Short mmCIF file of C-alpha atoms and ligand atoms in Angstrom, two decimals:
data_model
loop_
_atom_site.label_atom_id
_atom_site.label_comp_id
_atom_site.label_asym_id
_atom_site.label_seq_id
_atom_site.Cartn_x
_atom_site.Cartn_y
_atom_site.Cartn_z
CA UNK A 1123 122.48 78.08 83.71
CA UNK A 1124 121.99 79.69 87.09
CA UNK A 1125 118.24 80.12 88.31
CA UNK A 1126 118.27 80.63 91.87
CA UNK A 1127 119.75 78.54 94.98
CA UNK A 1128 120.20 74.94 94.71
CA UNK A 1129 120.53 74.79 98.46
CA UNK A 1130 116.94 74.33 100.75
CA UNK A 1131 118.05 76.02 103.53
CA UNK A 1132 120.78 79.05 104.28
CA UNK A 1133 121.69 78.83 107.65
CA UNK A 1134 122.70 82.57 109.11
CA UNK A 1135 125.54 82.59 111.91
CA UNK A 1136 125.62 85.37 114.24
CA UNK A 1137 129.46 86.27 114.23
CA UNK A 1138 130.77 89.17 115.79
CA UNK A 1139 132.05 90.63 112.54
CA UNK A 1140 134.23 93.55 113.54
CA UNK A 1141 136.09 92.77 116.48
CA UNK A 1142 139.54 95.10 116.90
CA UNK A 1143 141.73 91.30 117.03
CA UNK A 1144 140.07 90.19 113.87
CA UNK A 1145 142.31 89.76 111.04
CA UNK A 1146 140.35 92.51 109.04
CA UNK A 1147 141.18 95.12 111.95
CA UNK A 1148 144.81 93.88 111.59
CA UNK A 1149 144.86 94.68 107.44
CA UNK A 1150 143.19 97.59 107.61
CA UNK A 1151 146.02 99.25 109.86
CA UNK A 1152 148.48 98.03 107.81
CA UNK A 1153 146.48 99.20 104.85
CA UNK A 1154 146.73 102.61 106.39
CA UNK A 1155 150.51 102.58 106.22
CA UNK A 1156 150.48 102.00 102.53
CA UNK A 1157 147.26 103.79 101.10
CA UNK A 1158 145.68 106.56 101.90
CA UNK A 1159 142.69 106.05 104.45
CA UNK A 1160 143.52 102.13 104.00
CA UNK A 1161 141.99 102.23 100.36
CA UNK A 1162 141.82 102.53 96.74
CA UNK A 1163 138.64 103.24 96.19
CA UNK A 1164 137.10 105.52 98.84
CA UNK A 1165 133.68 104.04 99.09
CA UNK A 1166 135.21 101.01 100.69
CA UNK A 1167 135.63 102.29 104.14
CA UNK A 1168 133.38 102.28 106.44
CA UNK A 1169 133.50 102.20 109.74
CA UNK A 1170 135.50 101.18 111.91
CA UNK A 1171 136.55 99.10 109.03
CA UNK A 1172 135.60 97.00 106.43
CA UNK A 1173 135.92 93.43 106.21
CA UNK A 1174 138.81 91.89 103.69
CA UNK A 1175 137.49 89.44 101.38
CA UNK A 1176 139.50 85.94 100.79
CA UNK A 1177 137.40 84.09 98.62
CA UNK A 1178 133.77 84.05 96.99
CA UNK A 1179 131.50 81.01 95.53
CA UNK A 1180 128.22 81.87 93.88
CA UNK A 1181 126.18 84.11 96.53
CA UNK A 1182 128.51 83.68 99.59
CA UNK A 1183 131.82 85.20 100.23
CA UNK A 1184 134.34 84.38 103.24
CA UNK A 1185 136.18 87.10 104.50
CA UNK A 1186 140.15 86.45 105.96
CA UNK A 1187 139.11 85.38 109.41
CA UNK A 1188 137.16 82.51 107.61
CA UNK A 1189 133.36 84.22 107.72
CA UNK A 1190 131.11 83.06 104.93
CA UNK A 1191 128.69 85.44 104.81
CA UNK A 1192 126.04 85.97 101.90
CA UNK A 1193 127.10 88.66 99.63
CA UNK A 1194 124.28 90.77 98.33
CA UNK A 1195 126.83 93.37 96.96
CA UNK A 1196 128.27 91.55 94.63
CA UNK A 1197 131.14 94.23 93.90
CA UNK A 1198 129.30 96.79 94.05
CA UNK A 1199 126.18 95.25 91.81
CA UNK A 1200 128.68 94.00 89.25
CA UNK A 1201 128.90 90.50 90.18
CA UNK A 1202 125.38 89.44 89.10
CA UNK A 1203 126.25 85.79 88.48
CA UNK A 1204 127.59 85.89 91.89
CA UNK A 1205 131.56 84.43 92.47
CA UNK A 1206 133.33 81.86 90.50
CA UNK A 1207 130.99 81.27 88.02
CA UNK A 1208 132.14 77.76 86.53
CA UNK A 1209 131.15 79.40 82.50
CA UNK A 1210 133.35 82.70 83.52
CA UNK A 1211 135.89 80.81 85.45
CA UNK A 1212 136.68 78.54 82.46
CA UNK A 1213 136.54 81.09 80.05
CA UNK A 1214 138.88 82.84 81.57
CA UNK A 1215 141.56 80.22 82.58
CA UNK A 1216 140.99 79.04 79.10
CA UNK A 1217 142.56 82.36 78.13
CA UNK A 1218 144.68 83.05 80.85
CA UNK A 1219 146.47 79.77 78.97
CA UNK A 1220 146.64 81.45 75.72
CA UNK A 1221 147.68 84.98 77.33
CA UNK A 1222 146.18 87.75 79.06
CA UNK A 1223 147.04 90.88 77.00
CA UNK A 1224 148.44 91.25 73.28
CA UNK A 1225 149.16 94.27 71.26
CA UNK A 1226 147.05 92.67 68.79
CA UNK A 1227 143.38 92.30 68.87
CA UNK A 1228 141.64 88.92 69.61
CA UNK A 1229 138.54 86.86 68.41
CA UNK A 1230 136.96 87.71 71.89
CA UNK A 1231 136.87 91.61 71.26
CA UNK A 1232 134.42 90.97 68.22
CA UNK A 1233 132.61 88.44 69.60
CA UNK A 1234 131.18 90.75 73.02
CA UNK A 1235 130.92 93.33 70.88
CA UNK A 1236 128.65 91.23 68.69
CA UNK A 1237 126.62 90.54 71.49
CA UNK A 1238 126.00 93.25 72.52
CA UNK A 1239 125.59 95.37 69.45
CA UNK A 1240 122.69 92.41 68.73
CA UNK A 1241 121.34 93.02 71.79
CA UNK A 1242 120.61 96.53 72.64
CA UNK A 1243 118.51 98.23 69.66
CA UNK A 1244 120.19 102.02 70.39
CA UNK A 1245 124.02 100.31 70.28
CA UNK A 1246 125.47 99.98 66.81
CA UNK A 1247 128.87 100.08 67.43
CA UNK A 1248 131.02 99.76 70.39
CA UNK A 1249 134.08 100.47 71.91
CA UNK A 1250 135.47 98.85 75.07
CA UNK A 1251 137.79 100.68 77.88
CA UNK A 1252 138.27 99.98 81.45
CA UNK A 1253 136.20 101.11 83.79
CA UNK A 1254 132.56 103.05 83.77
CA UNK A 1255 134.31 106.15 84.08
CA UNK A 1256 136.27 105.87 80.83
CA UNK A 1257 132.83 105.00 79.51
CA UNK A 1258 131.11 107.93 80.46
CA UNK A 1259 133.97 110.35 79.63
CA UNK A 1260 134.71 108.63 75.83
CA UNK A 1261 130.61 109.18 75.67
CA UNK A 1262 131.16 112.93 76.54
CA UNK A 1263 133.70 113.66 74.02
CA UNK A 1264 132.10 111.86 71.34
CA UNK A 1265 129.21 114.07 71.84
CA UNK A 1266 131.10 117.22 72.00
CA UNK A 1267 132.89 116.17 69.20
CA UNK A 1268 130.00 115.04 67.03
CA UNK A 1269 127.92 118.79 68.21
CA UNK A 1270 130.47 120.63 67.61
CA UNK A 1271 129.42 121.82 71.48
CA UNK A 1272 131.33 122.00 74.33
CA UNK A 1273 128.58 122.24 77.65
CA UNK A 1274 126.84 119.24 79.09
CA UNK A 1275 123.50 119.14 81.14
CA UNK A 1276 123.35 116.11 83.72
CA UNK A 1277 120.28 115.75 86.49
CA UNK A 1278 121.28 116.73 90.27
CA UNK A 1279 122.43 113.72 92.23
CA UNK A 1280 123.05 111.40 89.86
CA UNK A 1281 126.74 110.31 89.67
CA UNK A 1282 128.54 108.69 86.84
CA UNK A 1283 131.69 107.88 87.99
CA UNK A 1284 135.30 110.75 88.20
CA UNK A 1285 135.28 112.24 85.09
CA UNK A 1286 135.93 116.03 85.79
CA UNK A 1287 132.91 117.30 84.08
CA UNK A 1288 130.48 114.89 85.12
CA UNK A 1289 131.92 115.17 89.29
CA UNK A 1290 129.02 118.09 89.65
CA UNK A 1291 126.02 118.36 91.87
CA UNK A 1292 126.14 114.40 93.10
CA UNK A 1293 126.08 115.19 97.04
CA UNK A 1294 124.93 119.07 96.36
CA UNK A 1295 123.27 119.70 99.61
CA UNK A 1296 120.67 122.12 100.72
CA UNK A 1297 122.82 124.30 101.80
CA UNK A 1298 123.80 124.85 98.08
CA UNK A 1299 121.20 123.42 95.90
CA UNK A 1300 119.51 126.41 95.02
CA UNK A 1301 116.18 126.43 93.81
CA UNK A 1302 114.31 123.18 92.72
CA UNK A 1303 113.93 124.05 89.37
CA UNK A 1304 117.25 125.37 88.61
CA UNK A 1305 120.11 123.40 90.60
CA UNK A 1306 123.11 125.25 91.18
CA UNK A 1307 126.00 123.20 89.34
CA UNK A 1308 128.24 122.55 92.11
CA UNK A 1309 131.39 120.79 92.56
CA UNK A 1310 130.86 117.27 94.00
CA UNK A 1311 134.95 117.14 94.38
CA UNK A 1312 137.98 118.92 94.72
CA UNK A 1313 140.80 119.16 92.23
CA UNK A 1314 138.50 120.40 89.46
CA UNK A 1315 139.73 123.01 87.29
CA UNK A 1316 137.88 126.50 88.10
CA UNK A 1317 136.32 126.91 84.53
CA UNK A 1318 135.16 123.06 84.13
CA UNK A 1319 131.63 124.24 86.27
CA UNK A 1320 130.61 126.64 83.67
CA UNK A 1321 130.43 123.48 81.01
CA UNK A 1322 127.96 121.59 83.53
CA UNK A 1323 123.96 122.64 83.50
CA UNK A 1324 122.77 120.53 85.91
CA UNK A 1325 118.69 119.72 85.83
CA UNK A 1326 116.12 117.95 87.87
CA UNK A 1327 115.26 114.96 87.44
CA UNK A 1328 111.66 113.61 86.47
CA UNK A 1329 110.47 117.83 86.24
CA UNK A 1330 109.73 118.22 82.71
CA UNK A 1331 108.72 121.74 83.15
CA UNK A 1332 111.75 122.64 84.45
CA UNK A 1333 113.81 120.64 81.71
CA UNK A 1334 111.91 122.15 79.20
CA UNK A 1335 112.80 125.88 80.68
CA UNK A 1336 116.45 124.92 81.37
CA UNK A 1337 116.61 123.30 77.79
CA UNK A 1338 114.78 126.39 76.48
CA UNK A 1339 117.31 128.80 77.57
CA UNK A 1340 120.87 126.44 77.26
CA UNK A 1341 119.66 123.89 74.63
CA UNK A 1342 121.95 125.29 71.79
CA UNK A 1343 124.98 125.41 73.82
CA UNK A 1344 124.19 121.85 74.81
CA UNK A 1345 126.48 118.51 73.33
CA UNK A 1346 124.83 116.11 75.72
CA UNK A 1347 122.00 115.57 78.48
CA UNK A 1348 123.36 112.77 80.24
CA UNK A 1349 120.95 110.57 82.84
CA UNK A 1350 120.78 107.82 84.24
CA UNK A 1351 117.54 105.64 83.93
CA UNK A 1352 117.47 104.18 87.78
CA UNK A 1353 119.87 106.27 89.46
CA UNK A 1354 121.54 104.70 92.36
CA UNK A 1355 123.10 107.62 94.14
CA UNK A 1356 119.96 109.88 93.88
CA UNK A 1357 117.91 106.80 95.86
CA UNK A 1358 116.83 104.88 92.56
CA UNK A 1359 113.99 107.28 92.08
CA UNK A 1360 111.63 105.62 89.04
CA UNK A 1361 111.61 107.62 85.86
CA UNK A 1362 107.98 109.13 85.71
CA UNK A 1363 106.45 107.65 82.67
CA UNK A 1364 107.35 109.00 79.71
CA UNK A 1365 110.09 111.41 81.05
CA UNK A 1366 112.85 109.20 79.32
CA UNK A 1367 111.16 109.55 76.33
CA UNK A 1368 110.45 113.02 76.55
CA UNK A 1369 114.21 113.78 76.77
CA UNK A 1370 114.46 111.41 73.81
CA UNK A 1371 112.09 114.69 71.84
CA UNK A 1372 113.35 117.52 73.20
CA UNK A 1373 117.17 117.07 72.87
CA UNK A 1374 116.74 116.20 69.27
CA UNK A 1375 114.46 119.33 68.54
CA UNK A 1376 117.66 121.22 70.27
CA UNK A 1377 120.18 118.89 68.39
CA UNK A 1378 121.50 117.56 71.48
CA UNK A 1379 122.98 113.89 71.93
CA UNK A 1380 120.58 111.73 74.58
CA UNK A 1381 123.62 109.92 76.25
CA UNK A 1382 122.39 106.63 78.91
CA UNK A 1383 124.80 105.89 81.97
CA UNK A 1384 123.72 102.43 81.88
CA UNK A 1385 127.21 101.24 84.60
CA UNK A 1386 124.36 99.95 87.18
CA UNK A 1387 120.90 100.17 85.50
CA UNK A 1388 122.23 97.22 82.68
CA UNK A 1389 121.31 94.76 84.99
CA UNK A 1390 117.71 95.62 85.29
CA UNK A 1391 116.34 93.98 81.45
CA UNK A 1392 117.89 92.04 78.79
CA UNK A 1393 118.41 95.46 76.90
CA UNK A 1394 119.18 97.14 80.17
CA UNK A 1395 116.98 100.10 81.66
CA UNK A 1396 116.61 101.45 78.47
CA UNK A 1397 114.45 98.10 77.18
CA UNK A 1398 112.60 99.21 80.53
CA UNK A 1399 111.83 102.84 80.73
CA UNK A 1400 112.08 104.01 76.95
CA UNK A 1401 114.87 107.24 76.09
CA UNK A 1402 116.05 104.73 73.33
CA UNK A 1403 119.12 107.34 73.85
CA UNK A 1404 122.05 108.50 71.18
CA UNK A 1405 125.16 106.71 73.22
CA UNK A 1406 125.22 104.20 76.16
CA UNK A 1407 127.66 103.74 78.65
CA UNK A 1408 127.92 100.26 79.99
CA UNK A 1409 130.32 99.06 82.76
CA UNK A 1410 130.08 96.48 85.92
CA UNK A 1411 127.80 93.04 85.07
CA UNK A 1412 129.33 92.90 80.95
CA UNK A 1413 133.14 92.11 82.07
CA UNK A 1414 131.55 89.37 83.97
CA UNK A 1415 133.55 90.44 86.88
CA UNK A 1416 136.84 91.88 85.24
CA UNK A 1417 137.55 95.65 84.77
CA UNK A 1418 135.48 96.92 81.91
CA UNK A 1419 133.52 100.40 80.63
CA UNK A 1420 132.20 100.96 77.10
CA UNK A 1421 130.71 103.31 74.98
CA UNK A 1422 128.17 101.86 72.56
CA UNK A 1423 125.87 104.20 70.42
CA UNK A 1424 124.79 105.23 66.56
CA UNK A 1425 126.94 104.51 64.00
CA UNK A 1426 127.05 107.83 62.52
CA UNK A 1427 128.90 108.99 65.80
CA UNK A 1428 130.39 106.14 66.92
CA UNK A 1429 132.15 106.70 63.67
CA UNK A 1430 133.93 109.36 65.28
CA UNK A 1431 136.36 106.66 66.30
CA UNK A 1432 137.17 105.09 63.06
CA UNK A 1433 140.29 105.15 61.61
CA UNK A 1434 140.10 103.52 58.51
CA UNK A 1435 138.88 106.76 56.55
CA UNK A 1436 140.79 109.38 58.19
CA UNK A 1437 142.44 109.98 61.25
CA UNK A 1438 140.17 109.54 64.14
CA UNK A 1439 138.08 112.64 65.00
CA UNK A 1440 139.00 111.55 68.88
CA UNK A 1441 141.20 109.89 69.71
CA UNK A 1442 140.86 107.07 72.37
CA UNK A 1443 143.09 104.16 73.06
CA UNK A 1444 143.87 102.23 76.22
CA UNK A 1445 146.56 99.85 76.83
CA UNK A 1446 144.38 97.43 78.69
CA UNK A 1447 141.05 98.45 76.35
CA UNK A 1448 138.96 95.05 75.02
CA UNK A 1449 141.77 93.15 76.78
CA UNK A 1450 140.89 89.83 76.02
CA UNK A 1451 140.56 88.17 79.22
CA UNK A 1452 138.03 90.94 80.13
CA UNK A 1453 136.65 89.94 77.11
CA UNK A 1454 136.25 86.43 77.65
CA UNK A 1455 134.46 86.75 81.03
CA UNK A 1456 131.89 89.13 79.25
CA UNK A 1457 131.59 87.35 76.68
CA UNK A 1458 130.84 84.18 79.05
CA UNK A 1459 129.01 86.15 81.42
CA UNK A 1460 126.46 88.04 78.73
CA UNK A 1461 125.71 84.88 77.47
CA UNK A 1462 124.12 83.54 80.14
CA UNK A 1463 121.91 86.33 80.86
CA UNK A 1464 119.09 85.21 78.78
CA UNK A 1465 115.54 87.43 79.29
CA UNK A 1466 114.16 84.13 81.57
CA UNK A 1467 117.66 84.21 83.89
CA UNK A 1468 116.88 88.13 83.94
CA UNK A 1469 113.21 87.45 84.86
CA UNK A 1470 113.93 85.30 87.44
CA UNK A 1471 116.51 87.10 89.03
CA UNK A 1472 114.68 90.11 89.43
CA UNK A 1473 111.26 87.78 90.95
CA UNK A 1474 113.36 87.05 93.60
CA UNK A 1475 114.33 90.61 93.94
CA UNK A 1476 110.88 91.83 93.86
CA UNK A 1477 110.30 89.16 96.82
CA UNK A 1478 112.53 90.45 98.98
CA UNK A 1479 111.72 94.04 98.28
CA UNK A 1480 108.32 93.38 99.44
CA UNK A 1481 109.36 91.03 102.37
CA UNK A 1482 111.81 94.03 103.26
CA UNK A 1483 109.29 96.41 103.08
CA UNK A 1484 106.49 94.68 105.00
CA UNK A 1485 109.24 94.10 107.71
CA UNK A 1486 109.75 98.00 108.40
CA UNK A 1487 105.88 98.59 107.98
CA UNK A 1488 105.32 95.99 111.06
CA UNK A 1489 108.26 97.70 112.80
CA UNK A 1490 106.95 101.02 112.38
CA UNK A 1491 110.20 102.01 111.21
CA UNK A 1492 109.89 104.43 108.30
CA UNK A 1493 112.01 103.33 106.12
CA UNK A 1494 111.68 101.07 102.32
CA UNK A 1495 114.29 99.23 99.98
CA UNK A 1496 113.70 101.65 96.65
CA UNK A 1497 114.95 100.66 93.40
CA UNK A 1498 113.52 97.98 90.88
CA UNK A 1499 114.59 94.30 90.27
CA UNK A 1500 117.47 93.14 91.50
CA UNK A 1501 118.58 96.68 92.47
CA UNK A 1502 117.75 98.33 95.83
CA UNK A 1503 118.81 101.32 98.24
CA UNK A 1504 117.69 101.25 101.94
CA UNK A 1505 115.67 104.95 101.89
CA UNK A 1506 114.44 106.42 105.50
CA UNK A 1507 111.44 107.28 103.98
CA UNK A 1508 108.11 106.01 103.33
CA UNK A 1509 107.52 108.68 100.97
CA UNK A 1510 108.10 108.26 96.80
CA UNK A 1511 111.41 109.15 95.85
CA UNK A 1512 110.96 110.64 92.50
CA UNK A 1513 114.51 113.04 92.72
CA UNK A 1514 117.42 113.28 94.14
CA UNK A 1515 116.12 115.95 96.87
CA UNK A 1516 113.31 113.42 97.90
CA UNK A 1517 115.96 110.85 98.56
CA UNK A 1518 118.10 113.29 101.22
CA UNK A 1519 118.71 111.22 104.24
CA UNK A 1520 119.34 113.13 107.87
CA UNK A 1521 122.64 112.50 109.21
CA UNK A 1522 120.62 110.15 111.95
CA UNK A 1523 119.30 108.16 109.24
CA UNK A 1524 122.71 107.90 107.84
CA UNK A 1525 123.90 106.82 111.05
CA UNK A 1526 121.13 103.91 111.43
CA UNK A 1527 121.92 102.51 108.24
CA UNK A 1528 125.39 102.36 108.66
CA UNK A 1529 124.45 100.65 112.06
CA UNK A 1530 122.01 98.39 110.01
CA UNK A 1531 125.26 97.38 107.90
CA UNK A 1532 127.14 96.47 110.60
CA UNK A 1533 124.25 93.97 112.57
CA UNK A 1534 123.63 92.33 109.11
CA UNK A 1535 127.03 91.49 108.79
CA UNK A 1536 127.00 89.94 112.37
CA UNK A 1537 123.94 88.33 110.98
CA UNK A 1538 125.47 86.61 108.01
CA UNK A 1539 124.45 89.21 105.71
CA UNK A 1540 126.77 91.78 103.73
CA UNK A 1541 125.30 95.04 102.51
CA UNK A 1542 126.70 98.41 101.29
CA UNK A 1543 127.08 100.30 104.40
CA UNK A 1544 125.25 103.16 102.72
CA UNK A 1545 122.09 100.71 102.01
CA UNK A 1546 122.63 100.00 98.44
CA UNK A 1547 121.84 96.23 97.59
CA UNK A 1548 122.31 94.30 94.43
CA UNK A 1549 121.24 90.77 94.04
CA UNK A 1550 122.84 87.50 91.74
CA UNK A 1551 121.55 84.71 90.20
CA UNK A 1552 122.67 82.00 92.26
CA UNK A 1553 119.98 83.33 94.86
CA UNK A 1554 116.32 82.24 95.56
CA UNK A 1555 114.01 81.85 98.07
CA UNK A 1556 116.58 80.15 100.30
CA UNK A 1557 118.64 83.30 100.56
CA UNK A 1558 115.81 85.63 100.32
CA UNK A 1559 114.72 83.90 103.36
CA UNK A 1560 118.25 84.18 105.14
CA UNK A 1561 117.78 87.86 104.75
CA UNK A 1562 114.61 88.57 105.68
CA UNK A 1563 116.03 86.44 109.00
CA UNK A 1564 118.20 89.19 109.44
CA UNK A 1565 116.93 91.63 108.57
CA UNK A 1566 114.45 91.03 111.15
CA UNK A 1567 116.83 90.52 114.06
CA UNK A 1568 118.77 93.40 113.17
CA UNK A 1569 115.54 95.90 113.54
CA UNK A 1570 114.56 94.46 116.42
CA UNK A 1571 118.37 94.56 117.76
CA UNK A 1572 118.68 98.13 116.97
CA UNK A 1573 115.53 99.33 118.68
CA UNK A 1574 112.94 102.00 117.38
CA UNK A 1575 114.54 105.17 116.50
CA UNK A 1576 112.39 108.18 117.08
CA UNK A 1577 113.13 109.67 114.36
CA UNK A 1578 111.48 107.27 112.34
CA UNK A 1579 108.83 105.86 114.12
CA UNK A 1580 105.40 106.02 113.19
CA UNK A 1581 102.48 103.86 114.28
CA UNK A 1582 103.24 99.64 114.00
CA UNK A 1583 100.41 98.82 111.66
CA UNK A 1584 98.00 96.74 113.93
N1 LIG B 1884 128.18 105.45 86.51
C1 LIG B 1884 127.48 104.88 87.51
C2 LIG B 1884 125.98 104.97 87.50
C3 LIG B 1884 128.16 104.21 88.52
O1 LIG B 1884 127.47 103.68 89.55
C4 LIG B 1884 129.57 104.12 88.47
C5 LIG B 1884 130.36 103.40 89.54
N2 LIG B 1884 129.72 102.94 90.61
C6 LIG B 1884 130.23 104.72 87.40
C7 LIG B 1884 129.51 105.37 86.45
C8 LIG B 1884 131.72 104.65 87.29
O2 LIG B 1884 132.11 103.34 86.98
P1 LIG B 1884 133.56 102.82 87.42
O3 LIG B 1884 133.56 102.73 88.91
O4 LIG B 1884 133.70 101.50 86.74
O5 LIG B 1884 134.54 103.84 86.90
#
């Protein structure tokens, strides 16, 4: 059962992490040959490149030029029983001996969707794909489908992955936000199709008023209001209490579906943010920390519209499929990995987190740096702001601030200490104190390193 380090102390090794003769530098220009910008998935790079991962064990990963560094990434938050876990790993070799993929269905399938059905009060059925992005679209369409509606609304800033109608208003900026209380929908990517925008309301989050107005003027040509409850991208701002469960009341007086993008917030509670915040929402998409480390997405919801998918009456209102979909080595490691994430491992997990968000904190306050780890739990985005962030506008950082955390990224990992190089954080179980304490370390060092900016100094408290 993991509950925190089993180590005393975590030693942190300054390393000069991005060298141009590192073996790193040397895949990445090769990468380049092959893919475009080096990558597949775009928020990888950063620069002047990122470091290539050979192997991980629990909260420490060593890159190729032999590095161990602690990981609090963790795939980007997915990872939360850190690497190798010995239940996941011999789940999965156990089927990897039995075969990876089948046209059939396997005992696995049932049993994570047991699980989870048990576990989360708004899930009653589920259905697995491959990725959060599936998730989120199947979640769509089983909306529009079950509405008989075609728009959706979804909250500025929030992203939920490259579906084309939910790739709106994530990185709108001011120059084309429009007013506060009625975001302009605009396209967060190219390669949309010209007419996909006028599906898309996009609202504000934690601004009932203006919900209520939007939802007042759109509501009946609304399938879904999709949100997530602790939005990463936006800067994790907190759901004001009882907003969540205000949009729970006023898309079922309008007889729209309350859908969850649960791909990150999952992690936060034993019935994800949800079990947190209230919404208790129509459909859920889940993602990241239930594949217990393999590719996974699914859609999980009321019966009555999950039933949308059934094919034992009649032919499936939608139809959905997926070659790879509740594969059962994905399976497996969810099913392994859910398991052990009891309500005490949860608690536990996110004590440590709330540590070393107030460690973190209290180390810019003495700095006089203005800047705070938001988020709740084991979650966490590194804000240049001592202000609340209660919306996505609240959480826009200037392109210096941008800059320093990049910068912060980059002295961490020559610290021993790997980050998102945007400032998003995500914490697993096999940390405690030990690590906290690693981190704080570096943190530390790093500030110091890097000097006061002006643009966020205030006053060191005395
Ligand atoms: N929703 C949220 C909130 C996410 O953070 C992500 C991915 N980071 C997605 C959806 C998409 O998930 P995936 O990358 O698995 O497609």
């Amino acid at each position: 059962m993991p509950s925190g380090s089993d180590e005393t102390a975590v030693t942190v090794q300054p390393v000069s992490s991005l060298s141009p003769t590192s073996e790193s530098a040397h895949l990445f220009e090769e990468a380049c040959r092959y893919l475009p910008g080096g990558t597949s998935r775009l928020h990888i790079y950063s620069k002047p490149f990122p470091i290539y991962a050979r192997s991980g064990r629990g909260c420490r990963l060593t890159d190729v030029d032999g590095v161990e560094r602690i990981d609090f990434l963790n795939n980007m938050t997915s990872l939360i029983l850190g690497h190798g876990n010995p239940h996941v790993s011999r789940a999965v070799m156990d089927q990897l001996g039995r075969g990876v993929a089948f046209s059939e269905p396997t005992e696995q399938e049932v049993a994570l969707a047991k699980l989870l059905v048990e576990r989360v009060p708004s899930i009653e059925s589920i259905r697995f794909a491959n990725s959060g992005t599936e998730a989120v679209m199947l979640a769509v369409k089983l909306a529009r489908a079950f509405t008989g509606r075609s728009r959706i609304a979804k909250f500025e800033g929030f992203y939920h992955g490259y579906y084309d109608y939910v790739q709106f208003s994530f990185a709108s900026t001011s120059e084309n936000w429009g007013a506060a209380d009625t975001p302009r929908t605009v396209p967060s990517s190219g390669g949309l199709a010209d007419s996909a925008g006028a599906e898309v309301l996009t609202l504000p989050f934690n601004d009932r008023e203006a919900v209520e107005s939007l939802l007042d003027q759109h509501g009946s040509s609304l399938a879904a209001v999709l949100c997530d409850p602790l939005c990463n991208r936006a800067g994790y701002p907190r759901p004001a209490d009882g907003f969540l469960d205000y949009l729970r009341e006023v898309t079922r007086a309008y007889g729209i579906l309350l859908i969850f993008d649960e791909i990150v917030s999952f992690r936060l509670g034993y019935c994800g943010g949800q079990g947190i915040y209230g919404g208790d929402p129509d459909l859920t998409a889940l993602g990241k920390i239930i594949g217990g480390g393999l590719p996974i997405g699914a859609t999980g919801g009321r019966a009555d519209v999950m039933a949308l998918l059934d094919p034992t009456q009649h032919p499936p209102a939608i139809i959905s499929g997926g070659t790879f979909s509740g594969n059962p080595l994905t399976m497996a490691a969810g099913l392994a990995a859910m398991e052990q994430l009891t309500p005490a491992v949860l608690e536990q997990l996110n004590a440590v987190g709330e540590e070393l968000r107030s460690r973190s904190n209290a180390v810019f306050k003495v700095a006089g740096v203005r800047a705070q780890l938001s988020g709740a739990g084991s979650l966490y985005r590194i804000m240049c702001t001592d202000q609340p962030i209660d919306n996505y506008r609240a959480s826009i950082q200037t392109a210096e601030a941008i800059a320093w955390i990049a910068e912060l990224y980059r002295q961490l990992l020559d610290r021993g200490v790997i980050i998102y190089h945007q400032g998003s954080i995500a914490l697993s179980t096999p940390m405690g104190t030990p690590e906290v304490d690693a981190f704080m370390g570096a943190l530390e060092q790093s500030v110091e390193r890097m000097g006061k900016p002006t643009w966020l100094k205030k006053s060191p408290v005395s």
